[in-house]
Coordinates of C-alpha atoms and ligand atoms in Angstrom, one line a residue:
Chain N
M1 CA -10.4 8.2 36.8
E2 CA -12.2 5.8 39.1
K3 CA -9.9 4.0 41.5
S4 CA -11.2 0.6 40.4
T5 CA -10.7 1.5 36.7
H6 CA -7.2 2.7 37.4
L7 CA -6.4 -0.6 39.2
Q8 CA -8.0 -2.6 36.4
L9 CA -5.8 -0.8 33.9
K10 CA -2.7 -1.4 36.0
L11 CA -3.6 -5.1 36.1
F12 CA -4.2 -5.1 32.3
A13 CA -0.7 -3.6 31.8
A14 CA 1.0 -5.9 34.2
R15 CA -0.4 -8.9 32.5
M16 CA 0.5 -7.5 29.1
R17 CA 4.1 -7.1 30.1
K18 CA 4.2 -10.7 31.1
L19 CA 2.8 -11.7 27.7
I20 CA 5.3 -9.5 25.9
I21 CA 8.2 -11.2 27.6
E22 CA 6.6 -14.6 27.1
G23 CA 6.2 -14.0 23.4
V24 CA 9.6 -12.7 22.7
Y25 CA 11.3 -15.4 24.9
S26 CA 9.5 -18.3 23.2
A27 CA 10.1 -16.8 19.7
Q28 CA 13.7 -16.0 20.7
S29 CA 13.3 -12.9 18.6
G30 CA 11.1 -9.8 18.5
H31 CA 10.9 -6.4 20.1
P32 CA 10.5 -6.1 23.8
G33 CA 11.8 -2.6 24.4
G34 CA 9.2 -0.5 22.5
S35 CA 6.4 -2.9 23.4
L36 CA 7.1 -2.3 27.1
S37 CA 7.3 1.4 26.7
S38 CA 3.9 1.6 24.9
T39 CA 2.2 -0.8 27.3
E40 CA 0.2 1.8 29.2
I41 CA -1.0 3.4 26.0
F42 CA -2.1 0.0 24.6
A43 CA -3.7 -0.9 27.9
Y44 CA -5.6 2.3 28.1
L45 CA -6.9 2.0 24.5
Y46 CA -7.8 -1.7 24.6
G47 CA -8.5 -2.0 28.3
S48 CA -10.9 0.9 28.5
K49 CA -11.2 3.4 25.7
M50 CA -11.8 1.8 22.3
R51 CA -15.2 0.7 21.2
V52 CA -14.3 -2.7 19.8
D53 CA -15.9 -6.1 20.2
P54 CA -14.1 -9.4 19.7
A55 CA -17.4 -10.9 18.5
T56 CA -17.6 -8.4 15.6
P57 CA -14.0 -7.4 14.8
E58 CA -15.1 -6.1 11.4
N59 CA -18.0 -3.9 12.7
P60 CA -17.9 -0.8 10.4
D61 CA -18.6 1.5 13.4
R62 CA -15.8 0.3 15.5
D63 CA -12.9 2.5 16.6
R64 CA -9.7 1.7 14.7
F65 CA -6.2 1.2 15.8
V66 CA -3.0 1.2 13.7
L67 CA 0.3 0.3 15.2
S68 CA 2.5 2.4 13.0
K69 CA 5.6 1.1 14.8
G70 CA 4.6 -2.4 13.8
H71 CA 7.7 -4.0 15.4
C72 CA 5.9 -3.6 18.7
A73 CA 3.6 -6.4 17.7
P74 CA 4.1 -8.2 21.0
G75 CA 2.5 -5.2 22.8
L76 CA -0.5 -5.2 20.3
Y77 CA -0.9 -9.0 20.6
A78 CA -0.8 -8.9 24.3
A79 CA -3.5 -6.2 24.4
L80 CA -5.7 -7.9 21.8
S81 CA -5.5 -11.2 23.5
Q82 CA -6.4 -9.7 26.9
R83 CA -9.3 -7.9 25.2
G84 CA -10.5 -11.3 24.1
F85 CA -9.7 -11.2 20.4
F86 CA -7.8 -14.5 20.7
D87 CA -6.6 -16.8 23.4
P88 CA -3.4 -15.5 25.1
C89 CA -2.0 -19.0 24.8
N90 CA -1.4 -18.2 21.1
I91 CA 1.4 -15.9 22.2
K92 CA 3.8 -18.7 22.9
D93 CA 3.7 -19.4 19.2
F94 CA 4.5 -15.8 18.3
R95 CA 6.8 -15.7 15.2
K96 CA 6.6 -19.4 14.7
C97 CA 5.8 -21.2 11.5
G98 CA 2.1 -21.9 11.3
S99 CA 1.2 -19.3 13.9
M100 CA -1.2 -16.5 13.0
L101 CA 0.9 -14.2 15.1
Q102 CA 3.3 -12.9 12.5
G103 CA 6.5 -11.0 13.4
H104 CA 4.7 -7.8 12.5
P105 CA 0.9 -7.1 12.6
C106 CA -0.9 -8.9 9.8
R107 CA -4.4 -7.7 9.0
A108 CA -5.4 -10.7 7.0
C109 CA -4.5 -13.3 9.6
I110 CA -5.1 -11.8 13.1
P111 CA -8.6 -10.9 14.4
G112 CA -8.7 -7.3 15.6
V113 CA -5.7 -6.1 13.6
D114 CA -6.9 -3.2 11.5
M115 CA -3.8 -2.8 9.4
S116 CA -0.7 -4.7 8.5
T117 CA 2.3 -2.7 9.5
G118 CA 6.1 -3.1 10.0
S119 CA 7.5 -0.7 7.4
L120 CA 7.9 2.4 9.5
G121 CA 6.1 5.5 8.4
Q122 CA 3.3 3.8 6.5
G123 CA 0.9 3.0 9.4
I124 CA 0.1 6.6 10.3
S125 CA -0.8 7.2 6.6
T126 CA -3.3 4.3 6.7
A127 CA -4.8 5.7 9.9
V128 CA -5.3 9.0 8.0
G129 CA -7.1 7.2 5.3
M130 CA -9.4 5.5 7.9
A131 CA -10.1 8.9 9.5
M132 CA -10.9 10.5 6.2
M133 CA -13.4 7.8 5.4
G134 CA -15.0 8.2 8.9
K135 CA -15.6 11.9 7.9
L136 CA -16.9 11.0 4.5
D137 CA -19.3 8.4 5.8
K138 CA -20.3 10.7 8.8
K139 CA -19.5 7.9 11.2
D140 CA -18.4 8.7 14.8
Y141 CA -15.7 6.1 15.1
R142 CA -12.3 7.3 16.2
V143 CA -8.9 6.3 14.8
Y144 CA -5.9 5.7 17.1
S145 CA -2.3 5.1 16.2
I146 CA 1.1 4.7 17.9
L147 CA 4.3 6.0 16.3
G148 CA 7.9 5.5 17.5
D149 CA 10.1 8.6 18.0
G150 CA 12.7 7.1 15.7
E151 CA 9.9 6.5 13.2
L152 CA 9.5 10.2 12.9
Q153 CA 12.7 10.2 10.9
E154 CA 10.7 8.7 8.0
G155 CA 9.6 11.5 5.7
Q156 CA 6.3 9.8 5.1
V157 CA 5.3 10.5 8.7
W158 CA 5.3 14.2 7.9
E159 CA 3.4 13.7 4.7
A160 CA 0.8 12.0 6.8
L161 CA 0.7 14.6 9.5
M162 CA 0.4 17.3 6.8
S163 CA -2.6 15.5 5.2
A164 CA -4.3 14.9 8.5
A165 CA -4.2 18.6 9.4
H166 CA -5.3 19.5 5.9
Y167 CA -8.4 17.3 6.1
K168 CA -9.1 18.5 9.7
L169 CA -9.1 15.0 11.0
D170 CA -10.3 15.6 14.6
N171 CA -11.4 12.0 14.7
L172 CA -7.7 10.9 14.7
S173 CA -5.6 10.7 17.8
A174 CA -2.0 9.5 17.6
F175 CA 0.7 8.8 20.1
I176 CA 4.4 9.2 19.8
D177 CA 6.2 6.8 22.1
F178 CA 8.9 9.3 23.1
N179 CA 11.4 6.9 24.6
G180 CA 14.4 8.6 23.1
L181 CA 15.9 5.4 21.7
Q182 CA 15.9 3.5 18.4
I183 CA 18.0 0.6 17.2
D184 CA 21.4 2.2 16.9
G185 CA 21.2 4.2 20.1
K186 CA 19.7 7.5 21.2
T187 CA 17.5 9.2 18.6
D188 CA 19.4 12.4 19.4
D189 CA 22.7 10.7 18.3
V190 CA 21.4 8.7 15.3
M191 CA 19.4 11.6 13.8
S192 CA 18.3 14.3 16.1
L193 CA 14.6 15.2 15.8
G194 CA 14.9 18.7 17.4
S195 CA 11.7 19.6 19.2
I196 CA 9.1 17.0 18.4
E197 CA 6.5 19.1 20.2
A198 CA 7.3 22.2 18.1
K199 CA 7.4 20.2 14.9
V200 CA 4.1 18.4 15.5
S201 CA 2.4 21.7 16.4
A202 CA 3.9 23.4 13.4
F203 CA 2.3 20.7 11.2
G204 CA -1.1 21.8 12.4
W205 CA -1.8 19.2 15.1
H206 CA -3.0 19.8 18.6
M207 CA -0.1 18.6 20.7
I208 CA -0.3 17.2 24.3
P209 CA 2.8 16.2 26.2
V210 CA 2.2 13.5 28.8
D211 CA 3.9 10.9 31.0
G212 CA 3.3 7.9 28.9
H213 CA 3.2 5.5 31.9
D214 CA 0.5 7.5 33.7
F215 CA -3.0 6.3 33.0
E216 CA -4.7 9.4 34.3
A217 CA -2.5 11.7 32.1
I218 CA -3.2 9.4 29.1
E219 CA -6.9 9.5 29.7
A220 CA -6.9 13.3 30.2
A221 CA -5.0 13.7 26.9
V222 CA -7.4 11.3 25.0
T223 CA -10.4 13.2 26.3
E224 CA -8.8 16.5 25.4
A225 CA -8.2 15.1 21.9
E226 CA -11.9 14.2 21.6
N227 CA -12.9 17.7 22.6
T228 CA -10.5 19.3 20.2
K229 CA -12.3 20.2 17.0
G230 CA -10.9 20.9 13.5
K231 CA -7.5 19.3 14.0
P232 CA -6.0 16.0 14.8
T233 CA -4.3 15.5 18.2
M234 CA -0.8 14.1 18.9
V235 CA -0.1 12.8 22.4
V236 CA 3.6 13.0 22.9
A237 CA 4.1 10.3 25.5
K238 CA 7.4 10.5 27.4
T239 CA 8.3 6.9 28.2
H240 CA 11.0 4.5 29.2
K241 CA 11.9 1.9 26.7
G242 CA 11.8 -1.6 28.4
K243 CA 9.7 -0.2 31.2
G244 CA 8.9 -2.8 33.9
V245 CA 11.9 -5.0 33.5
S246 CA 14.8 -3.5 35.4
F247 CA 17.7 -4.5 33.2
M248 CA 15.8 -3.6 30.0
E249 CA 14.9 0.0 31.1
D250 CA 16.3 2.8 28.9
Q251 CA 18.6 0.3 27.1
A252 CA 18.8 0.6 23.3
G253 CA 20.2 -2.9 23.3
W254 CA 16.8 -4.4 24.3
H255 CA 15.1 -2.9 21.3
G256 CA 15.0 -6.1 19.3
K257 CA 16.6 -8.8 21.4
A258 CA 15.2 -11.8 23.2
P259 CA 16.1 -12.7 26.8
N260 CA 18.0 -15.9 27.5
Q261 CA 16.7 -18.3 30.0
Q262 CA 18.3 -16.6 33.0
E263 CA 17.2 -13.1 31.9
Y264 CA 13.7 -14.5 31.2
E265 CA 13.4 -15.8 34.7
Q266 CA 14.6 -12.6 36.2
A267 CA 12.2 -10.6 34.1
M268 CA 9.3 -12.8 34.9
A269 CA 10.1 -12.7 38.6
E270 CA 10.0 -8.9 38.5
L271 CA 6.8 -8.8 36.5
D272 CA 5.1 -11.5 38.7
A273 CA 6.0 -9.4 41.8
T274 CA 4.4 -6.3 40.3
L275 CA 1.3 -8.3 39.3
A276 CA 1.0 -9.9 42.8
E277 CA 1.1 -6.5 44.5
L278 CA -1.7 -5.3 42.2
E279 CA -3.7 -8.4 42.8
V280 CA -3.5 -7.9 46.5
Q281 CA -5.0 -4.4 46.1
A282 CA -7.8 -5.8 43.8
Chain Q
M1 CA -12.4 7.4 -35.7
S2 CA -11.3 10.0 -33.2
K3 CA -8.1 9.6 -31.1
M4 CA -8.2 9.5 -27.4
A5 CA -5.5 8.9 -24.7
T6 CA -6.1 6.1 -22.3
R7 CA -5.7 8.6 -19.5
E8 CA -8.7 10.5 -20.8
A9 CA -10.8 7.4 -21.2
Y10 CA -9.8 6.6 -17.6
G11 CA -11.1 10.0 -16.4
K12 CA -14.3 9.6 -18.3
A13 CA -14.8 6.0 -17.1
L14 CA -14.4 7.0 -13.5
V15 CA -17.2 9.5 -13.9
E16 CA -19.4 7.0 -15.9
F17 CA -19.1 4.1 -13.4
G18 CA -18.2 5.9 -10.3
N19 CA -21.6 7.1 -9.2
R20 CA -21.5 4.9 -6.1
D21 CA -20.7 5.7 -2.5
D22 CA -17.9 3.2 -2.2
V23 CA -15.8 4.7 -5.0
V24 CA -13.2 7.3 -3.9
V25 CA -10.4 8.8 -6.0
L26 CA -7.0 10.1 -4.8
D27 CA -4.6 12.2 -6.8
A28 CA -1.2 13.8 -6.0
D29 CA -1.4 17.2 -7.6
L30 CA -1.7 15.8 -11.1
S31 CA -5.4 15.6 -11.5
K32 CA -5.5 17.7 -14.6
S33 CA -2.9 15.3 -16.2
T34 CA -4.2 12.0 -14.9
M35 CA -7.7 13.3 -15.7
T36 CA -9.2 12.4 -12.4
T37 CA -10.2 16.0 -12.5
F38 CA -13.3 14.8 -14.3
F39 CA -14.3 12.8 -11.3
Q40 CA -13.4 15.7 -9.0
K41 CA -15.9 17.9 -10.8
A42 CA -18.6 15.2 -10.8
Y43 CA -18.2 14.0 -7.3
P44 CA -16.1 16.5 -5.4
E45 CA -16.8 15.0 -2.0
R46 CA -15.3 11.7 -3.1
H47 CA -12.1 13.0 -4.7
F48 CA -9.1 13.8 -2.5
N49 CA -6.0 15.7 -3.5
M50 CA -3.2 14.3 -1.4
G51 CA -0.6 16.8 -2.6
I52 CA 2.9 15.9 -3.9
A53 CA 3.3 13.0 -1.5
E54 CA 2.8 9.7 -3.4
G55 CA 4.0 7.4 -0.6
N56 CA 1.5 8.8 1.8
M57 CA -1.2 8.7 -0.9
M58 CA -0.8 4.9 -1.4
S59 CA -0.9 4.2 2.3
V60 CA -3.9 6.5 2.8
A61 CA -5.6 4.6 -0.1
A62 CA -5.0 1.4 1.8
G63 CA -6.5 2.7 5.0
M64 CA -9.5 4.0 3.1
S65 CA -10.1 0.7 1.5
T66 CA -10.4 -1.0 4.9
C67 CA -13.5 1.1 5.4
D68 CA -15.3 -0.8 2.6
K69 CA -14.2 1.6 -0.1
T70 CA -13.1 1.0 -3.7
V71 CA -10.1 3.3 -3.9
F72 CA -8.5 4.6 -7.1
A73 CA -5.1 6.3 -6.6
S74 CA -3.6 8.1 -9.5
T75 CA -0.3 9.8 -10.4
F76 CA 2.3 9.4 -13.1
A77 CA 3.6 5.8 -13.4
I78 CA 7.1 6.7 -12.4
F79 CA 5.8 8.0 -9.0
A80 CA 3.2 5.3 -8.5
A81 CA 5.2 2.3 -9.3
E82 CA 8.7 3.5 -8.2
R83 CA 8.6 6.4 -5.8
A84 CA 5.7 4.6 -3.9
L85 CA 6.7 1.1 -4.7
E86 CA 7.2 0.0 -1.1
Q87 CA 4.0 1.6 0.0
V88 CA 2.1 -0.2 -2.8
R89 CA 3.8 -3.4 -1.6
N90 CA 3.4 -3.2 2.1
S91 CA 0.3 -1.0 2.6
I92 CA -1.8 -2.3 -0.4
C93 CA -0.6 -5.7 -1.7
Y94 CA 0.5 -7.5 1.5
P95 CA -2.9 -6.9 3.2
N96 CA -4.5 -7.5 -0.3
L97 CA -6.6 -4.4 -0.2
N98 CA -9.1 -3.0 -2.6
V99 CA -7.0 -0.3 -4.2
K100 CA -6.6 0.4 -7.9
V101 CA -3.4 2.1 -8.7
C102 CA -4.2 3.8 -12.0
A103 CA -1.0 5.3 -13.3
T104 CA -0.8 7.6 -16.3
H105 CA 2.2 8.8 -18.3
S106 CA 3.8 5.4 -18.7
G107 CA 6.4 4.8 -21.3
I108 CA 8.4 7.1 -23.5
T109 CA 5.4 8.7 -25.2
V110 CA 5.2 11.0 -22.3
G111 CA 7.4 13.0 -24.7
E112 CA 8.9 16.4 -23.9
D113 CA 9.2 15.9 -20.1
G114 CA 12.0 13.5 -20.8
A115 CA 13.5 10.5 -19.0
S116 CA 12.8 11.5 -15.5
H117 CA 9.1 11.2 -16.2
Q118 CA 9.1 8.3 -18.7
C119 CA 8.5 5.2 -16.8
I120 CA 9.8 2.1 -18.4
E121 CA 10.2 -0.2 -15.4
D122 CA 6.7 -0.2 -13.9
L123 CA 5.6 -3.5 -15.4
A124 CA 8.6 -5.1 -13.8
T125 CA 8.1 -3.7 -10.3
M126 CA 4.3 -4.1 -10.2
R127 CA 4.4 -7.6 -11.7
A128 CA 6.8 -8.7 -9.0
L129 CA 4.3 -7.9 -6.2
P130 CA 2.2 -10.8 -4.8
N131 CA -1.6 -10.1 -5.0
M132 CA -1.1 -7.4 -7.6
R133 CA -2.7 -7.7 -11.0
V134 CA -1.4 -5.7 -13.9
I135 CA -3.3 -4.4 -16.9
Q136 CA -2.4 -2.1 -19.8
P137 CA -5.3 -1.2 -22.1
C138 CA -4.4 0.0 -25.6
D139 CA -7.2 2.3 -26.4
A140 CA -10.2 4.2 -25.1
A141 CA -12.8 1.5 -25.4
S142 CA -10.7 -1.1 -23.7
T143 CA -9.7 1.4 -21.0
R144 CA -13.4 1.9 -20.3
A145 CA -13.9 -1.8 -20.1
V146 CA -10.9 -2.2 -17.8
I147 CA -12.0 0.5 -15.4
R148 CA -15.5 -0.9 -15.2
A149 CA -14.0 -4.4 -14.5
V150 CA -11.5 -3.4 -11.9
M151 CA -14.1 -1.4 -10.1
D152 CA -16.1 -4.6 -9.6
T153 CA -13.2 -6.9 -8.8
E154 CA -11.9 -6.9 -5.2
G155 CA -8.2 -6.5 -4.6
P156 CA -5.2 -4.6 -5.8
F157 CA -4.7 -3.7 -9.5
Y158 CA -2.1 -1.7 -11.4
V159 CA -3.6 -0.1 -14.5
R160 CA -1.0 1.3 -16.9
L161 CA -2.2 4.3 -18.9
G162 CA -0.7 6.7 -21.4
R163 CA -0.6 10.4 -22.1
L164 CA -0.6 10.2 -25.9
A165 CA -3.9 10.3 -27.8
V166 CA -4.2 6.9 -29.7
E167 CA -6.3 5.4 -32.4
G168 CA -9.2 3.1 -31.4
V169 CA -8.4 -0.6 -31.8
Y170 CA -11.8 -1.8 -30.5
G171 CA -13.9 1.2 -31.5
E172 CA -14.8 4.5 -29.9
Y173 CA -14.7 5.2 -26.1
A174 CA -18.4 4.4 -25.5
D175 CA -18.5 1.1 -27.4
D176 CA -19.2 -2.0 -25.4
I177 CA -16.5 -4.5 -26.2
K178 CA -15.6 -8.0 -25.3
F179 CA -13.0 -7.8 -22.6
E180 CA -12.1 -10.2 -19.9
I181 CA -9.3 -9.7 -17.3
G182 CA -6.6 -12.3 -18.0
K183 CA -7.8 -13.2 -21.5
A184 CA -5.7 -11.9 -24.5
N185 CA -7.7 -10.6 -27.4
T186 CA -6.8 -11.7 -30.9
I187 CA -6.6 -8.6 -33.0
R188 CA -5.4 -10.3 -36.2
E189 CA -5.4 -14.0 -37.2
G190 CA -2.3 -15.6 -38.7
N191 CA -0.1 -18.7 -38.5
D192 CA 3.4 -17.6 -39.5
I193 CA 4.4 -15.9 -36.3
T194 CA 2.6 -14.2 -33.3
I195 CA 3.2 -10.7 -32.2
I196 CA 2.2 -10.1 -28.6
A197 CA 1.8 -6.5 -27.7
S198 CA 0.2 -4.3 -25.1
G199 CA -0.6 -0.6 -24.7
L200 CA -0.1 1.6 -27.7
M201 CA 2.3 -0.9 -29.2
V202 CA -0.8 -2.8 -30.2
Q203 CA -1.5 0.0 -32.7
Q204 CA 2.1 0.0 -33.9
S205 CA 1.8 -3.8 -34.3
I206 CA -1.4 -3.5 -36.4
A207 CA 0.5 -1.4 -38.8
A208 CA 3.4 -3.9 -38.8
V209 CA 1.0 -6.8 -39.5
D210 CA -0.3 -5.0 -42.5
M211 CA 3.2 -4.4 -43.8
L212 CA 4.0 -8.0 -43.2
K213 CA 1.0 -9.1 -45.1
A214 CA 2.3 -7.2 -48.2
K215 CA 5.4 -9.3 -47.8
G216 CA 3.4 -12.5 -47.7
I217 CA 3.8 -13.1 -43.9
N218 CA 0.6 -13.8 -42.0
A219 CA 1.2 -12.6 -38.4
R220 CA -1.1 -13.2 -35.5
L221 CA -1.5 -10.3 -33.2
L222 CA -2.5 -10.6 -29.6
D223 CA -3.4 -7.7 -27.4
M224 CA -2.0 -8.9 -24.1
H225 CA -3.8 -6.2 -22.0
T226 CA -3.5 -8.3 -18.8
I227 CA 0.2 -8.7 -18.1
K228 CA -0.5 -10.4 -14.8
P229 CA -2.1 -12.9 -14.5
I230 CA -0.9 -13.5 -18.1
D231 CA -2.9 -15.6 -20.6
V232 CA -0.9 -18.7 -20.5
A233 CA -3.2 -20.6 -22.8
A234 CA -3.0 -18.0 -25.5
I235 CA 0.8 -18.0 -25.4
E236 CA 1.0 -21.7 -25.5
K237 CA -1.3 -21.8 -28.4
A238 CA 0.7 -19.1 -30.2
S239 CA 3.8 -21.2 -29.7
M240 CA 2.2 -24.4 -31.1
D241 CA 0.3 -22.7 -34.0
T242 CA 3.0 -20.3 -35.2
G243 CA 6.3 -21.5 -33.7
A244 CA 7.7 -18.0 -33.3
I245 CA 6.8 -15.0 -31.1
V246 CA 7.8 -11.3 -31.0
T247 CA 6.8 -9.3 -28.0
V248 CA 6.4 -5.5 -28.3
E249 CA 6.2 -3.2 -25.3
E250 CA 6.8 0.5 -24.4
H251 CA 8.9 -0.7 -21.5
N252 CA 12.4 -1.9 -20.8
I253 CA 12.9 -5.3 -22.3
F254 CA 13.8 -6.5 -18.8
G255 CA 11.0 -7.5 -16.5
G256 CA 8.0 -6.5 -18.6
L257 CA 5.7 -8.1 -21.2
G258 CA 8.5 -9.8 -23.0
S259 CA 9.9 -11.3 -19.8
A260 CA 6.4 -12.5 -18.8
V261 CA 5.9 -14.2 -22.1
A262 CA 9.4 -15.8 -22.0
E263 CA 8.7 -17.1 -18.5
V264 CA 5.6 -18.9 -19.8
L265 CA 7.2 -20.2 -23.0
S266 CA 10.3 -21.6 -21.3
E267 CA 8.2 -23.6 -18.9
T268 CA 5.6 -24.8 -21.4
R269 CA 6.2 -24.8 -25.1
P270 CA 9.5 -23.1 -25.9
C271 CA 9.8 -21.5 -29.3
I272 CA 12.0 -18.9 -30.8
M273 CA 11.1 -15.4 -29.6
K274 CA 12.3 -11.8 -29.7
R275 CA 11.6 -8.8 -27.5
V276 CA 11.0 -5.4 -29.0
G277 CA 11.1 -2.7 -26.3
M278 CA 13.4 -0.2 -24.7
M279 CA 16.8 -1.8 -24.9
D280 CA 17.8 -1.1 -21.3
V281 CA 18.2 2.6 -22.0
F282 CA 16.5 5.7 -20.6
G283 CA 14.3 7.8 -22.9
K284 CA 14.8 11.5 -23.6
S285 CA 12.9 14.6 -24.5
G286 CA 11.1 15.0 -27.8
K287 CA 7.8 14.5 -29.6
P288 CA 6.3 11.1 -28.8
E289 CA 6.4 10.0 -32.5
A290 CA 10.0 11.0 -32.8
L291 CA 10.9 9.1 -29.7
L292 CA 9.2 6.0 -30.9
Q293 CA 11.4 6.3 -34.0
I294 CA 14.6 6.9 -32.1
F295 CA 14.0 3.9 -29.8
N296 CA 12.9 1.6 -32.5
L297 CA 9.3 1.1 -31.4
T298 CA 7.9 1.5 -34.9
P299 CA 6.0 -0.8 -37.3
E300 CA 9.2 -1.0 -39.3
S301 CA 11.3 -2.2 -36.4
I302 CA 8.6 -4.7 -35.5
V303 CA 8.6 -6.0 -39.1
A304 CA 12.4 -6.3 -38.9
A305 CA 12.1 -8.2 -35.6
V306 CA 9.5 -10.5 -37.2
E307 CA 11.6 -11.3 -40.2
E308 CA 14.7 -11.9 -38.1
T309 CA 12.7 -14.3 -35.9
I310 CA 11.0 -16.2 -38.6
A311 CA 14.4 -16.8 -40.2
K312 CA 15.4 -18.6 -37.1
K313 CA 12.3 -20.9 -37.0
Ligands
LIG1 C1 11.0 1.8 6.8 C2 11.7 1.0 7.9 N1 13.1 1.2 8.1 C3 13.7 0.5 9.0 C4 13.1 -0.4 9.8 C5 13.8 -1.2 10.9 N2 13.5 -0.8 12.2 C6 12.6 -1.5 13.0 S1 12.3 -0.8 14.5 C7 13.4 0.5 14.1 C8 13.7 1.5 15.2 C9 12.4 2.2 15.6 O1 12.6 3.1 16.6 P1 11.4 3.8 17.3 O2 10.5 4.3 16.2 O3 11.9 4.8 18.2 O4 10.6 2.6 18.0 P2 10.6 2.2 19.5 O5 11.8 2.9 20.2 O6 9.3 2.6 20.1 O7 10.8 0.7 19.5 C10 14.0 0.3 12.9 C11 15.0 1.2 12.3 C12 11.7 -0.6 9.6 N3 10.9 -1.5 10.3 N4 11.0 0.2 8.7
LIG2 MG1 12.0 5.0 20.2

């Protein structure tokens, strides 16, 4: 990865994190933890990889993205707004009456949102449908999706994985945000998943474990996915929930909680400092 | 006139009208029963078996429809409208996508498979979903008309189809008939009472109307094929003209056609009414005709309901 691209992506991610906190703070509700853990994945896809154009959000040849863990809408909205799909100032109205920015992604109301999600397990199936039609129509678009590790407890995820392997959807690359946490605590305590890597492989997917906060590793995995023929690829991204805000990191309690004013100020101070450091390098 | 099940007419209509790139058909390991197998043979590249995974199938259908497709998703009614209810709601109806859920084996006339497979709650669940339109054709010709219409109308539909071969009400499969989504068809004219039926209860009601005629009662019969959006004008008119209504459905009396008619009447022109349907009980195994007897979904029980209702006018 070019040094300048790497820095641009880090800036994209740093600005995203501020928007995530901004949105959740002004709504006084929403999901910061998983949005922050997926930030680098969002940033890589929307900041560099995906062939999408805010001027033509419905272009039939565009790459598609489905946020299967729809509760991480703040992350998606931060990425979309930075990519130019809408003005980031909309984020202060997140979850408010009259705002297009619904609590969970809404396809009908938000430009750039390819699928409405929020009910865990369904998004990955819709991504499978999109990839199947890409094959039928002989189009070269790719379909991306992010799942939560807790989400893997939904049986439908495995139905979707099975069907993607059956239809040899090598135009589909999904990510598991492997942060080890869900609402009620550690995934291992709530309902242990065993070896995610082994399960995904056993379902016929190409599986690539990566550090989910490392852009170069994410890029290498996505490139490997593109070069993998005859099967879909799952990037199992080891992450830290709440990444970037010290007191939120690896805390299940920050799954779906908004910061109070003091917490907000501390979070923003930390995120501003990170951003300032990057801006100096730019 | 030859008998044909509405599921068979569905399979034929998919082939007849589905010769277009945007039409894709999904099934969940029941294609020989839902009869999407006809389409699979005609257009194998646009038919996808999704295996025994109905929830996934509904969400996959939703994703496909966002790629400018007209998607038909079929399985038994019980699995489409209940196993996969939440997927139909959140993946299809909330984003208002172009998916036609065409469910066969509705009602008790599934027969020998018994209660686990006899769906008598799907009108209730599907009717409750915003953006969803709900249609139940009664015979082959009207099924053909319905499939042709929903293929050309954007957005989610639930089409309720049956396993049992039924008599033609409008003619043979290939007959072009007058059919408009949301507009009830008057099958028999009459001013003493109105029977509102859908699905194969239309045929049962025709027999009832004839029996009533012999008793000097002139019943109007409406085929309420579109259960949502329901034909409010036809119901109001029935209330004003005949002052009594009996609804007849192969569905639980809670939440289906009878409930939909009662909702309209109570807010517009109330009149005495009675629901004939499954009396909040599960079905059981047996021959379809025997089950219709056991659960009082016969012309005789419709006649009895009509007489009871007229007496209260
Ligand atoms: C079908 C369904 N059940 C329950 C929920 C409520 N819920 C929202 S987020 C969540 C936990 C998700 O954990 P995980 O998938 O690990 O996401 P992340 O840690 O990345 O935030 C739950 C149970 C839901 N949205 N959908
Ligand atoms: Mg998690």
